[in-house]
PDB file of C-alpha atoms and ligand atoms in Angstrom:
ATOM      1  CA  MET V   1     -21.970  41.278  79.233  1.00 71.00           C
ATOM      2  CA  LYS V   2     -20.106  38.207  78.153  1.00 79.00           C
ATOM      3  CA  LYS V   3     -18.090  38.575  74.977  1.00 93.00           C
ATOM      4  CA  ILE V   4     -17.671  36.025  72.227  1.00 97.00           C
ATOM      5  CA  LYS V   5     -14.026  35.102  71.979  1.00 98.00           C
ATOM      6  CA  VAL V   6     -12.631  34.712  68.487  1.00 98.00           C
ATOM      7  CA  SER V   7      -9.208  33.090  68.252  1.00 98.00           C
ATOM      8  CA  ILE V   8      -7.629  33.321  64.837  1.00 98.00           C
ATOM      9  CA  CYS V   9      -4.852  30.841  64.209  1.00 98.00           C
ATOM     10  CA  THR V  10      -1.795  32.607  62.859  1.00 97.00           C
ATOM     11  CA  GLY V  11       0.391  29.515  62.562  1.00 98.00           C
ATOM     12  CA  THR V  12       2.133  29.072  59.220  1.00 97.00           C
ATOM     13  CA  ALA V  13      -0.367  26.657  57.620  1.00 97.00           C
ATOM     14  CA  CYS V  14      -3.302  28.890  58.473  1.00 98.00           C
ATOM     15  CA  TYR V  15      -1.480  32.099  57.705  1.00 97.00           C
ATOM     16  CA  VAL V  16      -0.662  31.106  54.135  1.00 96.00           C
ATOM     17  CA  MET V  17      -4.215  29.870  53.624  1.00 96.00           C
ATOM     18  CA  GLY V  18      -5.722  33.221  54.461  1.00 96.00           C
ATOM     19  CA  ALA V  19      -5.465  33.899  58.188  1.00 96.00           C
ATOM     20  CA  SER V  20      -3.668  37.132  57.348  1.00 93.00           C
ATOM     21  CA  GLU V  21      -6.880  38.394  55.791  1.00 95.00           C
ATOM     22  CA  LEU V  22      -8.904  37.115  58.746  1.00 97.00           C
ATOM     23  CA  LEU V  23      -6.929  39.409  60.998  1.00 93.00           C
ATOM     24  CA  LEU V  24      -8.804  42.279  59.333  1.00 96.00           C
ATOM     25  CA  LEU V  25     -11.952  40.913  60.972  1.00 97.00           C
ATOM     26  CA  GLU V  26     -11.902  43.564  63.652  1.00 94.00           C
ATOM     27  CA  GLU V  27     -12.253  46.319  61.035  1.00 95.00           C
ATOM     28  CA  LYS V  28     -14.880  44.416  59.083  1.00 95.00           C
ATOM     29  CA  LEU V  29     -17.156  43.606  62.009  1.00 96.00           C
ATOM     30  CA  PRO V  30     -20.689  44.905  61.646  1.00 96.00           C
ATOM     31  CA  THR V  31     -21.236  47.783  64.101  1.00 96.00           C
ATOM     32  CA  ASP V  32     -23.682  45.777  66.193  1.00 96.00           C
ATOM     33  CA  LEU V  33     -20.987  43.193  66.906  1.00 97.00           C
ATOM     34  CA  LYS V  34     -18.138  45.534  67.773  1.00 94.00           C
ATOM     35  CA  ASP V  35     -18.585  45.513  71.542  1.00 95.00           C
ATOM     36  CA  LYS V  36     -19.632  41.861  71.688  1.00 96.00           C
ATOM     37  CA  VAL V  37     -16.528  40.247  70.328  1.00 97.00           C
ATOM     38  CA  GLU V  38     -12.983  39.840  71.543  1.00 97.00           C
ATOM     39  CA  ILE V  39     -10.488  38.952  68.822  1.00 97.00           C
ATOM     40  CA  GLU V  40      -7.061  37.471  69.364  1.00 97.00           C
ATOM     41  CA  GLY V  41      -4.386  35.891  67.217  1.00 97.00           C
ATOM     42  CA  VAL V  42      -3.110  32.571  68.508  1.00 98.00           C
ATOM     43  CA  MET V  43      -0.287  30.182  67.718  1.00 98.00           C
ATOM     44  CA  CYS V  44      -0.928  27.000  65.737  1.00 98.00           C
ATOM     45  CA  LEU V  45      -4.029  25.384  67.212  1.00 98.00           C
ATOM     46  CA  GLY V  46      -2.749  21.983  66.156  1.00 98.00           C
ATOM     47  CA  LYS V  47      -5.774  21.492  63.888  1.00 98.00           C
ATOM     48  CA  CYS V  48      -3.753  21.634  60.667  1.00 97.00           C
ATOM     49  CA  LYS V  49      -2.051  18.371  61.607  1.00 96.00           C
ATOM     50  CA  ASN V  50      -5.208  16.310  61.195  1.00 95.00           C
ATOM     51  CA  ALA V  51      -7.096  16.295  57.898  1.00 94.00           C
ATOM     52  CA  SER V  52     -10.321  15.292  59.637  1.00 97.00           C
ATOM     53  CA  ASN V  53     -10.539  18.813  61.029  1.00 97.00           C
ATOM     54  CA  GLY V  54     -11.074  20.232  57.552  1.00 97.00           C
ATOM     55  CA  LYS V  55      -9.040  22.873  55.796  1.00 97.00           C
ATOM     56  CA  SER V  56      -6.976  25.797  57.040  1.00 97.00           C
ATOM     57  CA  PRO V  57      -7.393  28.515  58.074  1.00 98.00           C
ATOM     58  CA  PHE V  58      -8.886  27.633  61.437  1.00 98.00           C
ATOM     59  CA  VAL V  59     -10.650  29.938  63.831  1.00 98.00           C
ATOM     60  CA  LEU V  60     -12.184  29.213  67.209  1.00 98.00           C
ATOM     61  CA  VAL V  61     -15.416  31.050  67.926  1.00 98.00           C
ATOM     62  CA  ASP V  62     -16.242  30.569  71.582  1.00 96.00           C
ATOM     63  CA  LYS V  63     -14.219  27.318  71.482  1.00 96.00           C
ATOM     64  CA  GLU V  64     -16.077  26.004  68.429  1.00 97.00           C
ATOM     65  CA  LEU V  65     -13.868  25.250  65.451  1.00 98.00           C
ATOM     66  CA  VAL V  66     -14.494  26.916  62.109  1.00 98.00           C
ATOM     67  CA  SER V  67     -12.428  25.412  59.312  1.00 98.00           C
ATOM     68  CA  ASP V  68     -11.746  26.937  55.906  1.00 98.00           C
ATOM     69  CA  ALA V  69     -12.676  30.160  57.661  1.00 98.00           C
ATOM     70  CA  THR V  70     -13.469  33.424  55.939  1.00 98.00           C
ATOM     71  CA  ILE V  71     -14.511  36.730  57.440  1.00 98.00           C
ATOM     72  CA  GLU V  72     -18.087  35.933  56.357  1.00 98.00           C
ATOM     73  CA  THR V  73     -18.264  32.460  57.914  1.00 98.00           C
ATOM     74  CA  VAL V  74     -16.712  33.690  61.155  1.00 98.00           C
ATOM     75  CA  ILE V  75     -19.241  36.535  61.390  1.00 98.00           C
ATOM     76  CA  GLU V  76     -22.041  34.032  60.712  1.00 98.00           C
ATOM     77  CA  LYS V  77     -20.769  31.822  63.531  1.00 98.00           C
ATOM     78  CA  ILE V  78     -20.616  34.793  65.901  1.00 97.00           C
ATOM     79  CA  TYR V  79     -24.281  35.572  65.185  1.00 97.00           C
ATOM     80  CA  GLU V  80     -25.122  31.914  65.703  1.00 97.00           C
ATOM     81  CA  LYS V  81     -23.423  31.972  69.116  1.00 96.00           C
ATOM     82  CA  LEU V  82     -25.099  35.213  70.126  1.00 95.00           C
ATOM     83  CA  ALA V  83     -28.512  33.799  69.241  1.00 93.00           C
ATOM     84  CA  LYS V  84     -28.097  30.985  71.769  1.00 83.00           C
TER      85      LYS V  84
HETATM   86  S1  FES T   1      -1.311  26.540  61.673  1.00 61.30           S
HETATM   87 FE1  FES T   1      -3.387  26.817  62.199  1.00 61.30          FE
HETATM   88  S2  FES T   1      -3.931  24.999  63.167  1.00 61.30           S
HETATM   89 FE2  FES T   1      -1.849  24.765  62.710  1.00 61.30          FE
END
């Protein structure tokens, strides 16, 4: 089965805005998501350079950008992707 790829930006701007907490996502995933998601930390996605992208921290969920990301909003987006 295809997994949803979650790329958490760990560049400085995102890190100080909360990406460090986002890296706990793996532990916080609901059990039903555990084998459906692949989580990775990535270098600056370049999104912090342009205010029109919204606020840090940034996460890509299956290539879709989530700005001002929290564990909750990322999990929501994963469910949204799985429902498609
Ligand atoms: S540090 Fe995250 S997009 Fe630049």
